[in-house]
PDB file of C-alpha atoms in Angstrom:
ATOM      1  CA  MET A   1     166.736 -43.336  76.474  1.00 50.00           C
ATOM      2  CA  LEU A   2     170.368 -41.496  76.758  1.00 48.00           C
ATOM      3  CA  ALA A   3     173.328 -43.363  77.208  1.00 48.00           C
ATOM      4  CA  ASN A   4     173.827 -41.909  80.901  1.00 55.00           C
ATOM      5  CA  ASP A   5     170.278 -41.725  81.691  1.00 75.00           C
ATOM      6  CA  PRO A   6     170.262 -44.624  85.365  1.00 90.00           C
ATOM      7  CA  LEU A   7     167.977 -47.375  84.874  1.00 95.00           C
ATOM      8  CA  PRO A   8     164.750 -47.018  87.174  1.00 97.00           C
ATOM      9  CA  ASP A   9     164.165 -49.509  90.463  1.00 97.00           C
ATOM     10  CA  ALA A  10     162.124 -52.277  88.844  1.00 98.00           C
ATOM     11  CA  GLU A  11     161.354 -53.613  92.127  1.00 98.00           C
ATOM     12  CA  ALA A  12     159.990 -49.809  92.991  1.00 98.00           C
ATOM     13  CA  GLN A  13     158.214 -50.405  89.621  1.00 98.00           C
ATOM     14  CA  CYS A  14     156.338 -53.607  90.763  1.00 98.00           C
ATOM     15  CA  ARG A  15     155.117 -51.603  93.843  1.00 98.00           C
ATOM     16  CA  GLN A  16     153.454 -49.070  91.431  1.00 98.00           C
ATOM     17  CA  LEU A  17     152.348 -52.262  88.791  1.00 98.00           C
ATOM     18  CA  ALA A  18     150.395 -53.360  92.045  1.00 98.00           C
ATOM     19  CA  GLU A  19     149.170 -50.170  93.227  1.00 98.00           C
ATOM     20  CA  LEU A  20     147.443 -50.028  89.669  1.00 98.00           C
ATOM     21  CA  ILE A  21     146.210 -53.289  89.608  1.00 98.00           C
ATOM     22  CA  ARG A  22     144.638 -53.230  92.886  1.00 98.00           C
ATOM     23  CA  PRO A  23     141.354 -51.784  91.863  1.00 98.00           C
ATOM     24  CA  LEU A  24     140.719 -55.205  89.731  1.00 98.00           C
ATOM     25  CA  LEU A  25     140.907 -57.184  93.115  1.00 98.00           C
ATOM     26  CA  PRO A  26     137.617 -57.396  93.144  1.00 97.00           C
ATOM     27  CA  LYS A  27     136.758 -59.597  90.006  1.00 97.00           C
ATOM     28  CA  ASN A  28     139.214 -62.006  91.599  1.00 97.00           C
ATOM     29  CA  PRO A  29     141.954 -61.721  88.908  1.00 98.00           C
ATOM     30  CA  ALA A  30     144.201 -64.796  88.468  1.00 98.00           C
ATOM     31  CA  LEU A  31     147.659 -63.721  87.174  1.00 98.00           C
ATOM     32  CA  VAL A  32     149.529 -64.897  84.064  1.00 98.00           C
ATOM     33  CA  GLY A  33     153.738 -64.423  83.916  1.00 98.00           C
ATOM     34  CA  ILE A  34     155.312 -64.838  80.581  1.00 97.00           C
ATOM     35  CA  TYR A  35     158.914 -66.393  81.024  1.00 95.00           C
ATOM     36  CA  SER A  36     160.959 -65.250  82.399  1.00 90.00           C
ATOM     37  CA  GLY A  37     161.067 -61.480  83.297  1.00 95.00           C
ATOM     38  CA  GLY A  38     157.096 -61.429  83.474  1.00 97.00           C
ATOM     39  CA  ALA A  39     156.724 -64.494  85.585  1.00 97.00           C
ATOM     40  CA  TRP A  40     158.954 -62.474  88.461  1.00 97.00           C
ATOM     41  CA  ILE A  41     157.287 -59.873  88.028  1.00 98.00           C
ATOM     42  CA  ALA A  42     153.891 -62.076  88.634  1.00 98.00           C
ATOM     43  CA  GLU A  43     155.305 -63.561  91.860  1.00 97.00           C
ATOM     44  CA  ARG A  44     155.898 -60.341  93.229  1.00 98.00           C
ATOM     45  CA  LEU A  45     152.787 -58.968  92.480  1.00 98.00           C
ATOM     46  CA  ARG A  46     151.318 -61.885  93.859  1.00 98.00           C
ATOM     47  CA  GLU A  47     152.957 -61.037  97.056  1.00 98.00           C
ATOM     48  CA  LEU A  48     152.195 -56.911  96.747  1.00 98.00           C
ATOM     49  CA  LEU A  49     148.328 -57.628  96.233  1.00 98.00           C
ATOM     50  CA  GLY A  50     148.060 -60.256  98.868  1.00 98.00           C
ATOM     51  CA  LEU A  51     146.450 -63.018  96.474  1.00 97.00           C
ATOM     52  CA  THR A  52     147.019 -66.480  97.703  1.00 97.00           C
ATOM     53  CA  GLU A  53     146.060 -68.166  94.597  1.00 97.00           C
ATOM     54  CA  GLU A  54     149.101 -69.536  92.917  1.00 98.00           C
ATOM     55  CA  ILE A  55     150.489 -67.514  89.832  1.00 98.00           C
ATOM     56  CA  GLY A  56     150.057 -69.348  86.185  1.00 98.00           C
ATOM     57  CA  LEU A  57     153.283 -69.505  84.296  1.00 98.00           C
ATOM     58  CA  ILE A  58     153.689 -69.647  80.718  1.00 97.00           C
ATOM     59  CA  ASP A  59     156.241 -69.961  77.695  1.00 93.00           C
ATOM     60  CA  VAL A  60     155.103 -68.812  74.257  1.00 91.00           C
ATOM     61  CA  SER A  61     158.040 -70.574  72.297  1.00 83.00           C
ATOM     62  CA  PHE A  62     155.893 -73.230  70.449  1.00 76.00           C
ATOM     63  CA  TYR A  63     153.553 -70.146  70.210  1.00 73.00           C
ATOM     64  CA  ARG A  64     155.505 -67.809  68.223  1.00 53.00           C
ATOM     65  CA  ASP A  65     154.763 -67.072  65.018  1.00 55.00           C
ATOM     66  CA  ASP A  66     158.381 -66.767  64.177  1.00 53.00           C
ATOM     67  CA  PHE A  67     158.929 -69.726  65.253  1.00 47.00           C
ATOM     68  CA  ALA A  68     160.188 -71.349  61.891  1.00 49.00           C
ATOM     69  CA  GLU A  69     162.244 -68.649  61.623  1.00 56.00           C
ATOM     70  CA  LYS A  70     163.945 -68.727  65.390  1.00 50.00           C
ATOM     71  CA  GLY A  71     163.797 -72.483  66.029  1.00 52.00           C
ATOM     72  CA  LEU A  72     163.377 -73.618  70.068  1.00 50.00           C
ATOM     73  CA  HIS A  73     165.189 -71.403  72.347  1.00 53.00           C
ATOM     74  CA  PRO A  74     167.194 -73.526  74.373  1.00 54.00           C
ATOM     75  CA  GLN A  75     165.625 -72.664  77.955  1.00 66.00           C
ATOM     76  CA  VAL A  76     162.020 -73.731  76.882  1.00 72.00           C
ATOM     77  CA  LYS A  77     160.032 -74.029  80.644  1.00 80.00           C
ATOM     78  CA  PRO A  78     156.715 -75.552  80.825  1.00 88.00           C
ATOM     79  CA  THR A  79     153.670 -73.764  80.888  1.00 94.00           C
ATOM     80  CA  LEU A  80     152.102 -73.873  84.038  1.00 96.00           C
ATOM     81  CA  ILE A  81     148.296 -73.042  84.633  1.00 97.00           C
ATOM     82  CA  PRO A  82     146.550 -74.146  87.955  1.00 97.00           C
ATOM     83  CA  PHE A  83     143.819 -72.418  88.077  1.00 97.00           C
ATOM     84  CA  GLU A  84     140.535 -72.680  85.673  1.00 97.00           C
ATOM     85  CA  VAL A  85     140.737 -70.377  82.957  1.00 97.00           C
ATOM     86  CA  GLU A  86     137.204 -70.851  81.545  1.00 98.00           C
ATOM     87  CA  GLY A  87     135.213 -67.508  82.528  1.00 98.00           C
ATOM     88  CA  ARG A  88     138.105 -66.203  84.901  1.00 98.00           C
ATOM     89  CA  HIS A  89     139.327 -62.471  84.607  1.00 98.00           C
ATOM     90  CA  LEU A  90     143.107 -62.831  84.035  1.00 98.00           C
ATOM     91  CA  VAL A  91     146.199 -60.377  84.060  1.00 98.00           C
ATOM     92  CA  LEU A  92     148.964 -61.517  81.480  1.00 98.00           C
ATOM     93  CA  VAL A  93     152.193 -60.294  83.137  1.00 98.00           C
ATOM     94  CA  ASP A  94     155.426 -59.105  81.105  1.00 98.00           C
ATOM     95  CA  ASP A  95     158.672 -57.265  81.295  1.00 98.00           C
ATOM     96  CA  VAL A  96     158.439 -55.151  78.632  1.00 97.00           C
ATOM     97  CA  LEU A  97     156.074 -54.805  75.963  1.00 98.00           C
ATOM     98  CA  TYR A  98     157.689 -54.019  72.544  1.00 96.00           C
ATOM     99  CA  THR A  99     156.483 -55.617  69.169  1.00 95.00           C
ATOM    100  CA  GLY A 100     153.275 -57.190  70.613  1.00 96.00           C
ATOM    101  CA  ARG A 101     154.244 -60.637  69.044  1.00 94.00           C
ATOM    102  CA  THR A 102     155.062 -62.415  72.758  1.00 95.00           C
ATOM    103  CA  THR A 103     151.325 -60.853  73.942  1.00 97.00           C
ATOM    104  CA  ARG A 104     149.811 -62.390  70.921  1.00 96.00           C
ATOM    105  CA  ALA A 105     151.741 -65.895  71.504  1.00 95.00           C
ATOM    106  CA  ALA A 106     150.812 -65.923  75.018  1.00 96.00           C
ATOM    107  CA  ILE A 107     146.732 -65.201  74.358  1.00 97.00           C
ATOM    108  CA  ASN A 108     146.444 -67.814  71.851  1.00 94.00           C
ATOM    109  CA  GLU A 109     148.482 -70.154  74.392  1.00 94.00           C
ATOM    110  CA  LEU A 110     145.455 -69.039  77.330  1.00 96.00           C
ATOM    111  CA  PHE A 111     142.636 -69.633  74.912  1.00 96.00           C
ATOM    112  CA  ASP A 112     143.844 -73.646  74.625  1.00 95.00           C
ATOM    113  CA  TYR A 113     142.815 -73.697  78.435  1.00 97.00           C
ATOM    114  CA  GLY A 114     139.722 -72.023  78.130  1.00 97.00           C
ATOM    115  CA  ARG A 115     137.529 -68.677  76.859  1.00 98.00           C
ATOM    116  CA  PRO A 116     138.635 -66.117  80.082  1.00 98.00           C
ATOM    117  CA  ALA A 117     136.445 -63.550  80.923  1.00 98.00           C
ATOM    118  CA  ALA A 118     138.902 -60.861  80.095  1.00 98.00           C
ATOM    119  CA  VAL A 119     142.491 -60.588  79.348  1.00 98.00           C
ATOM    120  CA  ASP A 120     144.285 -57.364  80.830  1.00 98.00           C
ATOM    121  CA  LEU A 121     148.032 -56.993  79.785  1.00 98.00           C
ATOM    122  CA  ALA A 122     150.688 -55.374  82.798  1.00 98.00           C
ATOM    123  CA  VAL A 123     153.662 -54.809  82.011  1.00 98.00           C
ATOM    124  CA  LEU A 124     157.046 -52.830  83.464  1.00 98.00           C
ATOM    125  CA  ALA A 125     158.091 -51.103  80.521  1.00 98.00           C
ATOM    126  CA  ASP A 126     156.540 -50.403  77.219  1.00 98.00           C
ATOM    127  CA  ARG A 127     159.308 -49.550  74.861  1.00 96.00           C
ATOM    128  CA  GLY A 128     156.753 -48.732  71.729  1.00 95.00           C
ATOM    129  CA  GLY A 129     157.959 -50.373  68.287  1.00 94.00           C
ATOM    130  CA  ARG A 130     154.410 -52.496  68.205  1.00 96.00           C
ATOM    131  CA  GLU A 131     153.795 -54.690  65.105  1.00 96.00           C
ATOM    132  CA  LEU A 132     150.426 -55.928  66.106  1.00 96.00           C
ATOM    133  CA  PRO A 133     147.515 -54.381  67.856  1.00 97.00           C
ATOM    134  CA  VAL A 134     148.455 -54.811  71.017  1.00 97.00           C
ATOM    135  CA  ALA A 135     148.508 -52.453  74.156  1.00 98.00           C
ATOM    136  CA  ALA A 136     149.249 -52.666  78.165  1.00 98.00           C
ATOM    137  CA  THR A 137     146.122 -52.168  80.271  1.00 98.00           C
ATOM    138  CA  TRP A 138     148.937 -51.456  82.757  1.00 98.00           C
ATOM    139  CA  ARG A 139     152.107 -49.777  82.297  1.00 98.00           C
ATOM    140  CA  VAL A 140     154.661 -48.024  84.693  1.00 97.00           C
ATOM    141  CA  TRP A 141     157.437 -46.706  82.200  1.00 97.00           C
ATOM    142  CA  ASP A 142     157.319 -45.579  78.600  1.00 97.00           C
ATOM    143  CA  VAL A 143     161.128 -46.053  77.195  1.00 96.00           C
ATOM    144  CA  ALA A 144     162.457 -45.109  73.784  1.00 93.00           C
ATOM    145  CA  LEU A 145     166.363 -46.994  73.355  1.00 93.00           C
ATOM    146  CA  ALA A 146     168.655 -46.497  70.782  1.00 90.00           C
ATOM    147  CA  PRO A 147     168.752 -49.035  67.542  1.00 88.00           C
ATOM    148  CA  GLY A 148     170.535 -51.993  68.816  1.00 91.00           C
ATOM    149  CA  GLN A 149     169.579 -51.561  72.170  1.00 93.00           C
ATOM    150  CA  SER A 150     167.405 -53.712  74.447  1.00 93.00           C
ATOM    151  CA  LEU A 151     166.156 -53.900  78.070  1.00 95.00           C
ATOM    152  CA  VAL A 152     166.665 -57.160  80.351  1.00 95.00           C
ATOM    153  CA  LEU A 153     165.401 -57.659  83.514  1.00 97.00           C
ATOM    154  CA  GLY A 154     167.130 -59.864  85.851  1.00 96.00           C
ATOM    155  CA  ARG A 155     167.718 -60.620  89.307  1.00 94.00           C
ATOM    156  CA  ASP A 156     170.304 -59.630  91.363  1.00 91.00           C
ATOM    157  CA  GLU A 157     172.841 -61.178  94.222  1.00 90.00           C
ATOM    158  CA  GLY A 158     169.857 -60.247  96.876  1.00 92.00           C
ATOM    159  CA  ASP A 159     167.370 -61.881  94.798  1.00 92.00           C
ATOM    160  CA  GLN A 160     165.907 -58.074  93.910  1.00 96.00           C
ATOM    161  CA  LEU A 161     164.583 -57.049  90.380  1.00 97.00           C
ATOM    162  CA  ALA A 162     166.877 -55.109  88.346  1.00 96.00           C
ATOM    163  CA  TRP A 163     167.200 -53.405  84.621  1.00 97.00           C
ATOM    164  CA  ARG A 164     170.128 -53.525  82.497  1.00 95.00           C
ATOM    165  CA  LEU A 165     170.558 -52.601  79.397  1.00 95.00           C
ATOM    166  CA  GLU A 166     171.694 -54.735  76.375  1.00 94.00           C
ATOM    167  CA  HIS A 167     173.645 -53.833  73.023  1.00 91.00           C
ATOM    168  CA  ALA A 168     173.083 -56.043  70.066  1.00 75.00           C
TER     169      ALA A 168
END
């Protein structure tokens, strides 16, 4: 991504993602958002798809394979899965797919709650750089970043989702 390229509208991307997921609705999927960006997107998807069931929220901190290296994140949030996982079709939602390690950790944690029928992955941005064989079922933006750049999803003053680019 070039420094002068404008970042896309994250709210419009959520609407695109909802339309990609809509054909799955006859299977009665449950949404599980990975904190924090994925949780925000899952909530938006719930609204956009007209789902009445609460979304699941997952914090993968304790399931990361680099936990010993990175230590405990100071903002660990509780995982909340308010539905039966066993035999259920799940849509795991995250903001950015990068190495695949967060996705792997989330799937490991989900299996502690039961064995789902299927798990699909929905992300707004896929930045490549995989270290594990993980791919998104649905994504709306393939982005290449320069070394030292990271893509961060946040909320603006009006509670709208918005991208920002950070430099390490």
